[in-house]
mmCIF file of C-alpha atoms in Angstrom:
data_model
loop_
_atom_site.group_PDB
_atom_site.id
_atom_site.type_symbol
_atom_site.label_atom_id
_atom_site.label_comp_id
_atom_site.label_asym_id
_atom_site.label_seq_id
_atom_site.Cartn_x
_atom_site.Cartn_y
_atom_site.Cartn_z
ATOM 1 C CA UNK A 1 105.805 -7.102 135.992
ATOM 2 C CA UNK A 2 108.070 -3.874 134.894
ATOM 3 C CA UNK A 3 111.665 -4.022 134.404
ATOM 4 C CA UNK A 4 111.992 -1.822 137.371
ATOM 5 C CA UNK A 5 110.075 -3.912 139.693
ATOM 6 C CA UNK A 6 112.105 -7.111 138.252
ATOM 7 C CA UNK A 7 115.564 -5.184 139.245
ATOM 8 C CA UNK A 8 113.930 -4.280 142.466
ATOM 9 C CA UNK A 9 112.607 -7.629 143.303
ATOM 10 C CA UNK A 10 115.944 -9.183 142.086
ATOM 11 C CA UNK A 11 117.797 -6.928 144.679
ATOM 12 C CA UNK A 12 115.528 -7.562 147.425
ATOM 13 C CA UNK A 13 116.319 -11.333 146.899
ATOM 14 C CA UNK A 14 119.822 -10.924 146.958
ATOM 15 C CA UNK A 15 119.870 -8.634 149.997
ATOM 16 C CA UNK A 16 117.692 -11.409 151.960
ATOM 17 C CA UNK A 17 120.063 -14.161 150.832
ATOM 18 C CA UNK A 18 123.068 -12.189 151.831
ATOM 19 C CA UNK A 19 120.947 -11.575 155.269
ATOM 20 C CA UNK A 20 120.491 -15.326 155.578
ATOM 21 C CA UNK A 21 124.176 -16.244 154.984
ATOM 22 C CA UNK A 22 125.730 -13.829 157.362
ATOM 23 C CA UNK A 23 123.415 -15.523 159.891
ATOM 24 C CA UNK A 24 124.916 -19.006 159.470
ATOM 25 C CA UNK A 25 121.657 -20.184 156.955
ATOM 26 C CA UNK A 26 123.039 -22.450 154.033
ATOM 27 C CA UNK A 27 121.780 -21.606 150.665
ATOM 28 C CA UNK A 28 120.422 -24.916 149.134
ATOM 29 C CA UNK A 29 118.408 -23.280 146.333
ATOM 30 C CA UNK A 30 117.053 -19.863 144.803
ATOM 31 C CA UNK A 31 113.906 -19.518 142.839
ATOM 32 C CA UNK A 32 113.026 -23.363 142.565
ATOM 33 C CA UNK A 33 110.224 -23.532 140.419
ATOM 34 C CA UNK A 34 107.282 -25.827 139.834
ATOM 35 C CA UNK A 35 104.400 -25.407 137.087
ATOM 36 C CA UNK A 36 102.235 -23.397 139.669
ATOM 37 C CA UNK A 37 104.516 -21.925 142.070
ATOM 38 C CA UNK A 38 108.055 -20.662 143.090
ATOM 39 C CA UNK A 39 109.999 -20.473 146.181
ATOM 40 C CA UNK A 40 112.537 -17.486 146.405
ATOM 41 C CA UNK A 41 115.077 -18.952 148.791
ATOM 42 C CA UNK A 42 115.271 -22.582 150.221
ATOM 43 C CA UNK A 43 117.932 -22.732 153.145
ATOM 44 C CA UNK A 44 119.155 -24.777 155.842
ATOM 45 C CA UNK A 45 119.841 -24.114 159.225
ATOM 46 C CA UNK A 46 120.472 -26.325 162.276
ATOM 47 C CA UNK A 47 119.122 -29.424 160.603
ATOM 48 C CA UNK A 48 115.528 -27.554 159.331
ATOM 49 C CA UNK A 49 114.713 -26.754 155.822
ATOM 50 C CA UNK A 50 113.565 -22.956 155.772
ATOM 51 C CA UNK A 51 111.550 -21.948 152.502
ATOM 52 C CA UNK A 52 111.658 -18.418 152.346
ATOM 53 C CA UNK A 53 109.386 -15.992 150.486
ATOM 54 C CA UNK A 54 110.901 -12.495 149.895
ATOM 55 C CA UNK A 55 108.459 -9.531 149.054
ATOM 56 C CA UNK A 56 110.257 -6.219 148.052
ATOM 57 C CA UNK A 57 108.644 -2.777 148.101
ATOM 58 C CA UNK A 58 109.929 0.393 147.033
ATOM 59 C CA UNK A 59 108.206 2.092 150.305
ATOM 60 C CA UNK A 60 105.577 0.866 152.608
ATOM 61 C CA UNK A 61 103.156 3.545 151.938
ATOM 62 C CA UNK A 62 100.652 0.957 150.941
ATOM 63 C CA UNK A 63 101.190 -1.634 153.524
ATOM 64 C CA UNK A 64 103.807 -4.043 154.496
ATOM 65 C CA UNK A 65 105.010 -6.476 152.108
ATOM 66 C CA UNK A 66 104.125 -9.553 153.873
ATOM 67 C CA UNK A 67 100.582 -8.739 153.431
ATOM 68 C CA UNK A 68 101.260 -9.775 149.724
ATOM 69 C CA UNK A 69 101.516 -13.301 151.268
ATOM 70 C CA UNK A 70 97.964 -14.314 151.141
ATOM 71 C CA UNK A 71 96.250 -17.803 151.632
ATOM 72 C CA UNK A 72 96.396 -18.497 147.853
ATOM 73 C CA UNK A 73 100.240 -17.747 147.860
ATOM 74 C CA UNK A 74 100.998 -19.859 150.850
ATOM 75 C CA UNK A 75 99.060 -22.894 149.301
ATOM 76 C CA UNK A 76 101.454 -22.252 146.285
ATOM 77 C CA UNK A 77 104.432 -21.963 148.108
ATOM 78 C CA UNK A 78 103.441 -25.119 150.536
ATOM 79 C CA UNK A 79 102.708 -27.256 147.314
ATOM 80 C CA UNK A 80 106.060 -26.037 145.694
ATOM 81 C CA UNK A 81 108.051 -27.162 149.358
ATOM 82 C CA UNK A 82 106.254 -30.663 149.045
ATOM 83 C CA UNK A 83 107.526 -31.315 145.501
ATOM 84 C CA UNK A 84 111.038 -29.980 146.752
ATOM 85 C CA UNK A 85 110.906 -32.306 150.008
ATOM 86 C CA UNK A 86 110.116 -35.469 148.050
ATOM 87 C CA UNK A 87 112.352 -34.481 144.734
ATOM 88 C CA UNK A 88 115.614 -34.013 147.029
ATOM 89 C CA UNK A 89 114.677 -36.328 149.389
ATOM 90 C CA UNK A 90 114.695 -34.388 152.622
ATOM 91 C CA UNK A 91 112.383 -37.032 154.401
ATOM 92 C CA UNK A 92 113.889 -36.539 157.795
ATOM 93 C CA UNK A 93 113.916 -32.796 158.254
ATOM 94 C CA UNK A 94 111.823 -30.347 159.767
ATOM 95 C CA UNK A 95 110.681 -27.454 157.639
ATOM 96 C CA UNK A 96 109.334 -23.768 157.941
ATOM 97 C CA UNK A 97 107.861 -21.175 156.148
ATOM 98 C CA UNK A 98 109.452 -17.752 156.318
ATOM 99 C CA UNK A 99 108.805 -14.321 155.056
ATOM 100 C CA UNK A 100 111.581 -11.621 154.588
ATOM 101 C CA UNK A 101 110.044 -8.193 153.789
ATOM 102 C CA UNK A 102 112.483 -5.809 152.034
ATOM 103 C CA UNK A 103 111.714 -2.310 151.531
ATOM 104 C CA UNK A 104 113.928 0.918 150.715
ATOM 105 C CA UNK A 105 114.126 3.948 152.867
ATOM 106 C CA UNK A 106 115.832 6.618 150.756
ATOM 107 C CA UNK A 107 118.766 4.730 149.030
ATOM 108 C CA UNK A 108 119.201 2.383 151.670
ATOM 109 C CA UNK A 109 117.309 -1.214 151.875
ATOM 110 C CA UNK A 110 115.590 -2.294 155.045
ATOM 111 C CA UNK A 111 114.984 -5.949 156.013
ATOM 112 C CA UNK A 112 112.519 -7.679 158.512
ATOM 113 C CA UNK A 113 112.559 -11.584 158.821
ATOM 114 C CA UNK A 114 109.482 -13.157 160.070
ATOM 115 C CA UNK A 115 110.171 -16.618 161.090
ATOM 116 C CA UNK A 116 107.277 -19.091 160.872
ATOM 117 C CA UNK A 117 105.160 -16.641 158.964
ATOM 118 C CA UNK A 118 102.665 -19.216 158.001
ATOM 119 C CA UNK A 119 102.231 -23.024 158.380
ATOM 120 C CA UNK A 120 100.811 -26.149 157.116
ATOM 121 C CA UNK A 121 97.302 -26.490 158.445
ATOM 122 C CA UNK A 122 94.384 -28.522 157.579
ATOM 123 C CA UNK A 123 93.011 -25.964 155.272
ATOM 124 C CA UNK A 124 95.788 -27.036 152.943
#
């Protein structure tokens, strides 16, 4: 990944975290990593754990950022979420998987929060 992409990605994650905090989410962790996956933001709202994948793009000419969260990416996020829940002993919490798209329009960042973007099914 290029340095420009890293900077844009970090700015997108920071923007998404600020948005969540302004909307009463409590950030529990950021950039939680296991060997095969990473979760960008883990938050809590009203007793529910929310695993957030942030996808940032400089524009949407080639599609919306959420389109990059394919089935393989979802499986890795779910695997990391399972490890997190067990390690941190969040046994009695409901959880969900959200995607936050961040993209630039000129010099301004825009955000779209997709709640329940995907869920754990028998395929996983």
